[in-house]
Every structure is written in C-alpha cells, then in structure tokens.
C-alpha cells in the first residue's frame, strides 16, 4: 500500500532523515520505534505532506505522493493523528469531528461515520457538545483519532498516541487501534512505548538518528537483544 524509497529530509541544514526506506502492506499494523529526536515524527509529517523530501520517492497505492500538498494526500486516503493531539480547543467535540470530514460531500456517510466514532469512543458521545479544550488528555487523544477516522482513511498515521496518558487509558487506546485495524484500516504507528507497540504490530522498524537500523516482524524485534536493551528496559 505504501512504499518509501531512499528518502532524505532536511530541516534547514539539519539532515533529519537519511536514505529511509520502508513499506506498509494493506491490512497491517506497522510500528516505528525509536528514541526522542530519532526522526519518527519527521517521517510521518513527510508522508502526510507537511514536509517535502529532498530526494527519494513515496508511493501510495501505485501513485507517487512525495511532495504533494497535505490536502491532496488526505483526499487520497491517508489521515494523520499528530503528536500532541492538536484538537481545536475552542470548538466542541462534535465540531472537531465534523472538521475531519471537511473534504467529504456524502452527508449520509458522514452521519454514519459520526455514529461509528461515538460507538468506538462512548466518552466522546457523552461530551459531544463540550469544548474540546476542556477534555482530559486521554479524551483529546480519542478525539484526535476520531477526527482522523471521519476522513474515512485507508491508511492511518498515528504519532505517539500514548504520550502523557495514564496506563489504563493507554490500554484502551491500543485496544481501539486494534479494532480500527480489524475494521479494515491499515495503520502506521509511531510510538515510544515499544512494549505496547510491538504487542499489537505485525511488523516493525527501528529508527535511530534518522536512519532505519533494524526491521522485522514484531515478534523478531521483541526477541532481539539489541531492541530489548535499548527499548524494552532489558526485559
């Protein structure tokens, strides 16, 4: 579904991604693990059109999308849940969700998907008229995910969904990620919580200082001594 070949991305003079290649097949959960500043967020921003690669190609469903504007990428079927959630604080939960469907014209489909988001996240239904800025961190994460689903993506890019959340909420969020995947959405998950990410992923890549240094099935990486020492607390 998604093929990234030898991309280089710069922030000014800083070489943030170096010759990165990876692929995501339809129906998979693929996770990208790595320390803070390794380039995970930069990669997702590049895939969703917020940054442009200096070289290399990004192909989605056989179409070249590298360097295309973000709205064209959303239209093609890719949604991005950014790090830090980025909900519109002065708008209600429902208004935030409706914004996720901004490019869609199928009113019946939008209504159906809104009901589905409320099924996935009952907490959001209870708070549908509440201002988003008054929600807890976990609720805002649910809202950011719900808003992305409203675009009806084939591929969902999730950036650090567990960041700053209590363990119980993290468990819930990861269960919902699995449900979304089972319903047919392919997922590329960026996550510092390597334990949780590898427990639900099919395959994984490890990124260090802008380079992919390891890849394999989630099980292989869970059993790798290198990964255990660096990301799983040596367990």
PDB file of N, CA and C in Angstrom, residues 83-164:
ATOM      1  N   UNK A  83       1.299  14.180  16.792  1.00  0.00           N
ATOM      2  CA  UNK A  83       1.795  14.160  18.167  1.00  0.00           C
ATOM      3  C   UNK A  83       1.206  15.371  18.894  1.00  0.00           C
ATOM      4  N   UNK A  84       0.796  15.176  20.138  1.00  0.00           N
ATOM      5  CA  UNK A  84       0.254  16.301  20.900  1.00  0.00           C
ATOM      6  C   UNK A  84      -1.204  16.598  20.592  1.00  0.00           C
ATOM      7  N   UNK A  85      -1.844  15.728  19.786  1.00  0.00           N
ATOM      8  CA  UNK A  85      -3.303  15.708  19.572  1.00  0.00           C
ATOM      9  C   UNK A  85      -3.849  16.860  18.729  1.00  0.00           C
ATOM     10  N   UNK A  86      -3.475  18.106  19.031  1.00  0.00           N
ATOM     11  CA  UNK A  86      -3.835  19.267  18.199  1.00  0.00           C
ATOM     12  C   UNK A  86      -5.332  19.378  17.925  1.00  0.00           C
ATOM     13  N   UNK A  87      -6.129  19.241  18.979  1.00  0.00           N
ATOM     14  CA  UNK A  87      -7.570  19.461  18.768  1.00  0.00           C
ATOM     15  C   UNK A  87      -7.827  20.967  18.746  1.00  0.00           C
ATOM     16  N   UNK A  88      -8.974  21.367  18.165  1.00  0.00           N
ATOM     17  CA  UNK A  88      -9.345  22.784  18.136  1.00  0.00           C
ATOM     18  C   UNK A  88     -10.065  23.082  19.445  1.00  0.00           C
ATOM     19  N   UNK A  89      -9.323  23.700  20.378  1.00  0.00           N
ATOM     20  CA  UNK A  89      -9.766  23.808  21.773  1.00  0.00           C
ATOM     21  C   UNK A  89     -11.061  24.580  21.948  1.00  0.00           C
ATOM     22  N   UNK A  90     -11.305  25.593  21.098  1.00  0.00           N
ATOM     23  CA  UNK A  90     -12.490  26.440  21.266  1.00  0.00           C
ATOM     24  C   UNK A  90     -13.698  25.951  20.478  1.00  0.00           C
ATOM     25  N   UNK A  91     -13.571  24.759  19.929  1.00  0.00           N
ATOM     26  CA  UNK A  91     -14.705  24.162  19.218  1.00  0.00           C
ATOM     27  C   UNK A  91     -15.173  22.931  19.986  1.00  0.00           C
ATOM     28  N   UNK A  92     -16.433  22.566  19.794  1.00  0.00           N
ATOM     29  CA  UNK A  92     -16.971  21.405  20.515  1.00  0.00           C
ATOM     30  C   UNK A  92     -16.378  20.117  19.956  1.00  0.00           C
ATOM     31  N   UNK A  93     -16.590  19.044  20.698  1.00  0.00           N
ATOM     32  CA  UNK A  93     -16.161  17.706  20.266  1.00  0.00           C
ATOM     33  C   UNK A  93     -16.770  17.391  18.899  1.00  0.00           C
ATOM     34  N   UNK A  94     -18.073  17.631  18.776  1.00  0.00           N
ATOM     35  CA  UNK A  94     -18.780  17.310  17.527  1.00  0.00           C
ATOM     36  C   UNK A  94     -18.227  18.141  16.357  1.00  0.00           C
ATOM     37  N   UNK A  95     -17.963  19.426  16.603  1.00  0.00           N
ATOM     38  CA  UNK A  95     -17.426  20.291  15.535  1.00  0.00           C
ATOM     39  C   UNK A  95     -16.041  19.821  15.091  1.00  0.00           C
ATOM     40  N   UNK A  96     -15.217  19.397  16.045  1.00  0.00           N
ATOM     41  CA  UNK A  96     -13.899  18.847  15.702  1.00  0.00           C
ATOM     42  C   UNK A  96     -14.043  17.624  14.800  1.00  0.00           C
ATOM     43  N   UNK A  97     -14.984  16.750  15.157  1.00  0.00           N
ATOM     44  CA  UNK A  97     -15.193  15.529  14.365  1.00  0.00           C
ATOM     45  C   UNK A  97     -15.690  15.875  12.958  1.00  0.00           C
ATOM     46  N   UNK A  98     -16.610  16.832  12.875  1.00  0.00           N
ATOM     47  CA  UNK A  98     -17.136  17.231  11.561  1.00  0.00           C
ATOM     48  C   UNK A  98     -16.029  17.808  10.673  1.00  0.00           C
ATOM     49  N   UNK A  99     -15.073  18.502  11.301  1.00  0.00           N
ATOM     50  CA  UNK A  99     -13.943  19.048  10.530  1.00  0.00           C
ATOM     51  C   UNK A  99     -13.126  17.942   9.876  1.00  0.00           C
ATOM     52  N   UNK A 100     -13.089  16.778  10.526  1.00  0.00           N
ATOM     53  CA  UNK A 100     -12.364  15.641   9.950  1.00  0.00           C
ATOM     54  C   UNK A 100     -12.936  15.213   8.608  1.00  0.00           C
ATOM     55  N   UNK A 101     -14.227  15.510   8.400  1.00  0.00           N
ATOM     56  CA  UNK A 101     -14.908  15.120   7.148  1.00  0.00           C
ATOM     57  C   UNK A 101     -14.992  16.295   6.167  1.00  0.00           C
ATOM     58  N   UNK A 102     -14.159  17.299   6.380  1.00  0.00           N
ATOM     59  CA  UNK A 102     -14.220  18.553   5.615  1.00  0.00           C
ATOM     60  C   UNK A 102     -14.210  18.336   4.094  1.00  0.00           C
ATOM     61  N   UNK A 103     -13.426  17.361   3.620  1.00  0.00           N
ATOM     62  CA  UNK A 103     -13.308  17.155   2.171  1.00  0.00           C
ATOM     63  C   UNK A 103     -14.404  16.255   1.597  1.00  0.00           C
ATOM     64  N   UNK A 104     -15.256  15.750   2.473  1.00  0.00           N
ATOM     65  CA  UNK A 104     -16.295  14.817   2.011  1.00  0.00           C
ATOM     66  C   UNK A 104     -17.607  15.542   1.707  1.00  0.00           C
ATOM     67  N   UNK A 105     -18.380  14.962   0.782  1.00  0.00           N
ATOM     68  CA  UNK A 105     -19.670  15.571   0.409  1.00  0.00           C
ATOM     69  C   UNK A 105     -20.853  14.635   0.723  1.00  0.00           C
ATOM     70  N   UNK A 106     -20.548  13.380   1.107  1.00  0.00           N
ATOM     71  CA  UNK A 106     -21.611  12.377   1.312  1.00  0.00           C
ATOM     72  C   UNK A 106     -22.225  12.504   2.707  1.00  0.00           C
ATOM     73  N   UNK A 107     -23.265  13.302   2.805  1.00  0.00           N
ATOM     74  CA  UNK A 107     -23.832  13.618   4.122  1.00  0.00           C
ATOM     75  C   UNK A 107     -24.268  12.382   4.908  1.00  0.00           C
ATOM     76  N   UNK A 108     -24.904  11.444   4.216  1.00  0.00           N
ATOM     77  CA  UNK A 108     -25.366  10.226   4.907  1.00  0.00           C
ATOM     78  C   UNK A 108     -24.182   9.442   5.445  1.00  0.00           C
ATOM     79  N   UNK A 109     -23.131   9.346   4.628  1.00  0.00           N
ATOM     80  CA  UNK A 109     -21.916   8.638   5.040  1.00  0.00           C
ATOM     81  C   UNK A 109     -21.250   9.309   6.231  1.00  0.00           C
ATOM     82  N   UNK A 110     -21.249  10.640   6.232  1.00  0.00           N
ATOM     83  CA  UNK A 110     -20.637  11.403   7.339  1.00  0.00           C
ATOM     84  C   UNK A 110     -21.405  11.128   8.633  1.00  0.00           C
ATOM     85  N   UNK A 111     -22.733  11.146   8.544  1.00  0.00           N
ATOM     86  CA  UNK A 111     -23.576  10.885   9.726  1.00  0.00           C
ATOM     87  C   UNK A 111     -23.311   9.472  10.255  1.00  0.00           C
ATOM     88  N   UNK A 112     -23.215   8.525   9.327  1.00  0.00           N
ATOM     89  CA  UNK A 112     -22.965   7.128   9.701  1.00  0.00           C
ATOM     90  C   UNK A 112     -21.605   6.993  10.400  1.00  0.00           C
ATOM     91  N   UNK A 113     -20.583   7.679   9.844  1.00  0.00           N
ATOM     92  CA  UNK A 113     -19.239   7.600  10.431  1.00  0.00           C
ATOM     93  C   UNK A 113     -19.173   8.304  11.784  1.00  0.00           C
ATOM     94  N   UNK A 114     -19.948   9.387  11.927  1.00  0.00           N
ATOM     95  CA  UNK A 114     -20.002  10.075  13.226  1.00  0.00           C
ATOM     96  C   UNK A 114     -20.581   9.128  14.279  1.00  0.00           C
ATOM     97  N   UNK A 115     -21.644   8.427  13.929  1.00  0.00           N
ATOM     98  CA  UNK A 115     -22.230   7.441  14.858  1.00  0.00           C
ATOM     99  C   UNK A 115     -21.215   6.349  15.195  1.00  0.00           C
ATOM    100  N   UNK A 116     -20.444   5.947  14.178  1.00  0.00           N
ATOM    101  CA  UNK A 116     -19.449   4.896  14.394  1.00  0.00           C
ATOM    102  C   UNK A 116     -18.347   5.372  15.345  1.00  0.00           C
ATOM    103  N   UNK A 117     -17.911   6.626  15.177  1.00  0.00           N
ATOM    104  CA  UNK A 117     -16.890   7.185  16.083  1.00  0.00           C
ATOM    105  C   UNK A 117     -17.429   7.206  17.513  1.00  0.00           C
ATOM    106  N   UNK A 118     -18.705   7.546  17.673  1.00  0.00           N
ATOM    107  CA  UNK A 118     -19.304   7.564  19.015  1.00  0.00           C
ATOM    108  C   UNK A 118     -19.425   6.152  19.597  1.00  0.00           C
ATOM    109  N   UNK A 119     -19.556   5.151  18.722  1.00  0.00           N
ATOM    110  CA  UNK A 119     -19.547   3.749  19.191  1.00  0.00           C
ATOM    111  C   UNK A 119     -18.151   3.362  19.680  1.00  0.00           C
ATOM    112  N   UNK A 120     -17.137   3.757  18.891  1.00  0.00           N
ATOM    113  CA  UNK A 120     -15.747   3.444  19.259  1.00  0.00           C
ATOM    114  C   UNK A 120     -15.327   4.165  20.536  1.00  0.00           C
ATOM    115  N   UNK A 121     -15.794   5.413  20.661  1.00  0.00           N
ATOM    116  CA  UNK A 121     -15.391   6.267  21.788  1.00  0.00           C
ATOM    117  C   UNK A 121     -16.627   6.803  22.511  1.00  0.00           C
ATOM    118  N   UNK A 122     -17.274   5.972  23.338  1.00  0.00           N
ATOM    119  CA  UNK A 122     -18.505   6.413  24.014  1.00  0.00           C
ATOM    120  C   UNK A 122     -18.314   7.702  24.824  1.00  0.00           C
ATOM    121  N   UNK A 123     -17.082   7.888  25.343  1.00  0.00           N
ATOM    122  CA  UNK A 123     -16.764   9.090  26.130  1.00  0.00           C
ATOM    123  C   UNK A 123     -16.996  10.364  25.304  1.00  0.00           C
ATOM    124  N   UNK A 124     -16.691  10.286  24.008  1.00  0.00           N
ATOM    125  CA  UNK A 124     -16.866  11.459  23.136  1.00  0.00           C
ATOM    126  C   UNK A 124     -18.351  11.750  22.928  1.00  0.00           C
ATOM    127  N   UNK A 125     -19.158  10.694  22.873  1.00  0.00           N
ATOM    128  CA  UNK A 125     -20.600  10.887  22.702  1.00  0.00           C
ATOM    129  C   UNK A 125     -21.170  11.641  23.908  1.00  0.00           C
ATOM    130  N   UNK A 126     -20.718  11.243  25.091  1.00  0.00           N
ATOM    131  CA  UNK A 126     -21.175  11.915  26.323  1.00  0.00           C
ATOM    132  C   UNK A 126     -20.795  13.393  26.321  1.00  0.00           C
ATOM    133  N   UNK A 127     -19.677  13.700  25.656  1.00  0.00           N
ATOM    134  CA  UNK A 127     -19.144  15.070  25.698  1.00  0.00           C
ATOM    135  C   UNK A 127     -19.254  15.791  24.348  1.00  0.00           C
ATOM    136  N   UNK A 128     -20.189  15.359  23.519  1.00  0.00           N
ATOM    137  CA  UNK A 128     -20.224  15.850  22.126  1.00  0.00           C
ATOM    138  C   UNK A 128     -20.378  17.365  22.033  1.00  0.00           C
ATOM    139  N   UNK A 129     -21.059  18.007  22.993  1.00  0.00           N
ATOM    140  CA  UNK A 129     -21.266  19.471  22.943  1.00  0.00           C
ATOM    141  C   UNK A 129     -20.222  20.240  23.759  1.00  0.00           C
ATOM    142  N   UNK A 130     -19.343  19.508  24.422  1.00  0.00           N
ATOM    143  CA  UNK A 130     -18.343  20.136  25.298  1.00  0.00           C
ATOM    144  C   UNK A 130     -17.192  20.727  24.471  1.00  0.00           C
ATOM    145  N   UNK A 131     -16.617  21.837  24.945  1.00  0.00           N
ATOM    146  CA  UNK A 131     -15.455  22.405  24.261  1.00  0.00           C
ATOM    147  C   UNK A 131     -14.279  21.451  24.386  1.00  0.00           C
ATOM    148  N   UNK A 132     -13.578  21.238  23.281  1.00  0.00           N
ATOM    149  CA  UNK A 132     -12.511  20.234  23.245  1.00  0.00           C
ATOM    150  C   UNK A 132     -11.357  20.562  24.184  1.00  0.00           C
ATOM    151  N   UNK A 133     -11.138  21.849  24.401  1.00  0.00           N
ATOM    152  CA  UNK A 133     -10.040  22.260  25.293  1.00  0.00           C
ATOM    153  C   UNK A 133     -10.267  21.870  26.744  1.00  0.00           C
ATOM    154  N   UNK A 134     -11.512  21.518  27.093  1.00  0.00           N
ATOM    155  CA  UNK A 134     -11.812  21.151  28.487  1.00  0.00           C
ATOM    156  C   UNK A 134     -11.707  19.640  28.721  1.00  0.00           C
ATOM    157  N   UNK A 135     -11.402  18.873  27.670  1.00  0.00           N
ATOM    158  CA  UNK A 135     -11.294  17.416  27.808  1.00  0.00           C
ATOM    159  C   UNK A 135      -9.971  17.031  28.469  1.00  0.00           C
ATOM    160  N   UNK A 136      -9.950  15.841  29.049  1.00  0.00           N
ATOM    161  CA  UNK A 136      -8.688  15.306  29.591  1.00  0.00           C
ATOM    162  C   UNK A 136      -7.763  14.922  28.429  1.00  0.00           C
ATOM    163  N   UNK A 137      -6.503  14.644  28.741  1.00  0.00           N
ATOM    164  CA  UNK A 137      -5.540  14.242  27.702  1.00  0.00           C
ATOM    165  C   UNK A 137      -5.993  13.000  26.947  1.00  0.00           C
ATOM    166  N   UNK A 138      -6.505  12.021  27.685  1.00  0.00           N
ATOM    167  CA  UNK A 138      -6.962  10.775  27.056  1.00  0.00           C
ATOM    168  C   UNK A 138      -8.150  11.018  26.131  1.00  0.00           C
ATOM    169  N   UNK A 139      -9.071  11.875  26.580  1.00  0.00           N
ATOM    170  CA  UNK A 139     -10.245  12.197  25.758  1.00  0.00           C
ATOM    171  C   UNK A 139      -9.835  12.963  24.503  1.00  0.00           C
ATOM    172  N   UNK A 140      -8.851  13.858  24.646  1.00  0.00           N
ATOM    173  CA  UNK A 140      -8.363  14.601  23.477  1.00  0.00           C
ATOM    174  C   UNK A 140      -7.695  13.660  22.475  1.00  0.00           C
ATOM    175  N   UNK A 141      -7.003  12.640  22.988  1.00  0.00           N
ATOM    176  CA  UNK A 141      -6.392  11.659  22.082  1.00  0.00           C
ATOM    177  C   UNK A 141      -7.477  10.889  21.329  1.00  0.00           C
ATOM    178  N   UNK A 142      -8.521  10.508  22.044  1.00  0.00           N
ATOM    179  CA  UNK A 142      -9.655   9.823  21.400  1.00  0.00           C
ATOM    180  C   UNK A 142     -10.272  10.721  20.331  1.00  0.00           C
ATOM    181  N   UNK A 143     -10.394  12.011  20.645  1.00  0.00           N
ATOM    182  CA  UNK A 143     -10.986  12.964  19.698  1.00  0.00           C
ATOM    183  C   UNK A 143     -10.106  13.112  18.453  1.00  0.00           C
ATOM    184  N   UNK A 144      -8.803  13.210  18.657  1.00  0.00           N
ATOM    185  CA  UNK A 144      -7.883  13.341  17.510  1.00  0.00           C
ATOM    186  C   UNK A 144      -7.987  12.110  16.606  1.00  0.00           C
ATOM    187  N   UNK A 145      -8.100  10.923  17.215  1.00  0.00           N
ATOM    188  CA  UNK A 145      -8.244   9.701  16.421  1.00  0.00           C
ATOM    189  C   UNK A 145      -9.601   9.672  15.708  1.00  0.00           C
ATOM    190  N   UNK A 146     -10.649  10.063  16.440  1.00  0.00           N
ATOM    191  CA  UNK A 146     -11.986  10.093  15.845  1.00  0.00           C
ATOM    192  C   UNK A 146     -12.047  11.058  14.676  1.00  0.00           C
ATOM    193  N   UNK A 147     -11.419  12.204  14.829  1.00  0.00           N
ATOM    194  CA  UNK A 147     -11.415  13.216  13.756  1.00  0.00           C
ATOM    195  C   UNK A 147     -10.732  12.668  12.501  1.00  0.00           C
ATOM    196  N   UNK A 148      -9.633  11.936  12.701  1.00  0.00           N
ATOM    197  CA  UNK A 148      -8.926  11.331  11.553  1.00  0.00           C
ATOM    198  C   UNK A 148      -9.791  10.272  10.873  1.00  0.00           C
ATOM    199  N   UNK A 149     -10.515   9.491  11.665  1.00  0.00           N
ATOM    200  CA  UNK A 149     -11.378   8.439  11.107  1.00  0.00           C
ATOM    201  C   UNK A 149     -12.495   9.054  10.250  1.00  0.00           C
ATOM    202  N   UNK A 150     -12.918  10.267  10.608  1.00  0.00           N
ATOM    203  CA  UNK A 150     -14.007  10.928   9.875  1.00  0.00           C
ATOM    204  C   UNK A 150     -13.635  11.229   8.420  1.00  0.00           C
ATOM    205  N   UNK A 151     -12.344  11.223   8.111  1.00  0.00           N
ATOM    206  CA  UNK A 151     -11.919  11.397   6.715  1.00  0.00           C
ATOM    207  C   UNK A 151     -12.030  10.075   5.945  1.00  0.00           C
ATOM    208  N   UNK A 152     -12.408   9.020   6.646  1.00  0.00           N
ATOM    209  CA  UNK A 152     -12.537   7.664   6.102  1.00  0.00           C
ATOM    210  C   UNK A 152     -11.232   7.229   5.420  1.00  0.00           C
ATOM    211  N   UNK A 153     -10.140   7.161   6.184  1.00  0.00           N
ATOM    212  CA  UNK A 153      -8.850   6.819   5.573  1.00  0.00           C
ATOM    213  C   UNK A 153      -8.690   5.330   5.307  1.00  0.00           C
ATOM    214  N   UNK A 154      -7.848   5.001   4.328  1.00  0.00           N
ATOM    215  CA  UNK A 154      -7.402   3.621   4.141  1.00  0.00           C
ATOM    216  C   UNK A 154      -6.141   3.368   4.958  1.00  0.00           C
ATOM    217  N   UNK A 155      -5.370   4.446   5.154  1.00  0.00           N
ATOM    218  CA  UNK A 155      -4.124   4.366   5.920  1.00  0.00           C
ATOM    219  C   UNK A 155      -4.145   5.445   6.992  1.00  0.00           C
ATOM    220  N   UNK A 156      -3.951   5.028   8.246  1.00  0.00           N
ATOM    221  CA  UNK A 156      -3.957   5.949   9.379  1.00  0.00           C
ATOM    222  C   UNK A 156      -2.545   6.055   9.938  1.00  0.00           C
ATOM    223  N   UNK A 157      -2.034   7.282  10.004  1.00  0.00           N
ATOM    224  CA  UNK A 157      -0.722   7.546  10.591  1.00  0.00           C
ATOM    225  C   UNK A 157      -0.949   8.041  12.013  1.00  0.00           C
ATOM    226  N   UNK A 158      -0.426   7.305  12.997  1.00  0.00           N
ATOM    227  CA  UNK A 158      -0.640   7.652  14.406  1.00  0.00           C
ATOM    228  C   UNK A 158       0.688   8.028  15.049  1.00  0.00           C
ATOM    229  N   UNK A 159       0.791   9.257  15.555  1.00  0.00           N
ATOM    230  CA  UNK A 159       2.047   9.726  16.138  1.00  0.00           C
ATOM    231  C   UNK A 159       1.940   9.807  17.660  1.00  0.00           C
ATOM    232  N   UNK A 160       2.604   8.895  18.340  1.00  0.00           N
ATOM    233  CA  UNK A 160       2.691   8.862  19.812  1.00  0.00           C
ATOM    234  C   UNK A 160       1.321   8.929  20.499  1.00  0.00           C
ATOM    235  N   UNK A 161       0.405   7.997  20.182  1.00  0.00           N
ATOM    236  CA  UNK A 161      -0.928   8.073  20.798  1.00  0.00           C
ATOM    237  C   UNK A 161      -0.930   7.883  22.314  1.00  0.00           C
ATOM    238  N   UNK A 162       0.133   7.271  22.883  1.00  0.00           N
ATOM    239  CA  UNK A 162       0.117   7.014  24.324  1.00  0.00           C
ATOM    240  C   UNK A 162       0.793   8.120  25.135  1.00  0.00           C
ATOM    241  N   UNK A 163       1.335   9.126  24.460  1.00  0.00           N
ATOM    242  CA  UNK A 163       2.165  10.116  25.153  1.00  0.00           C
ATOM    243  C   UNK A 163       1.401  10.853  26.255  1.00  0.00           C
ATOM    244  N   UNK A 164       1.956  10.775  27.463  1.00  0.00           N
ATOM    245  CA  UNK A 164       1.410  11.533  28.590  1.00  0.00           C
ATOM    246  C   UNK A 164       0.123  10.980  29.177  1.00  0.00           C
TER     247      UNK A 164
END
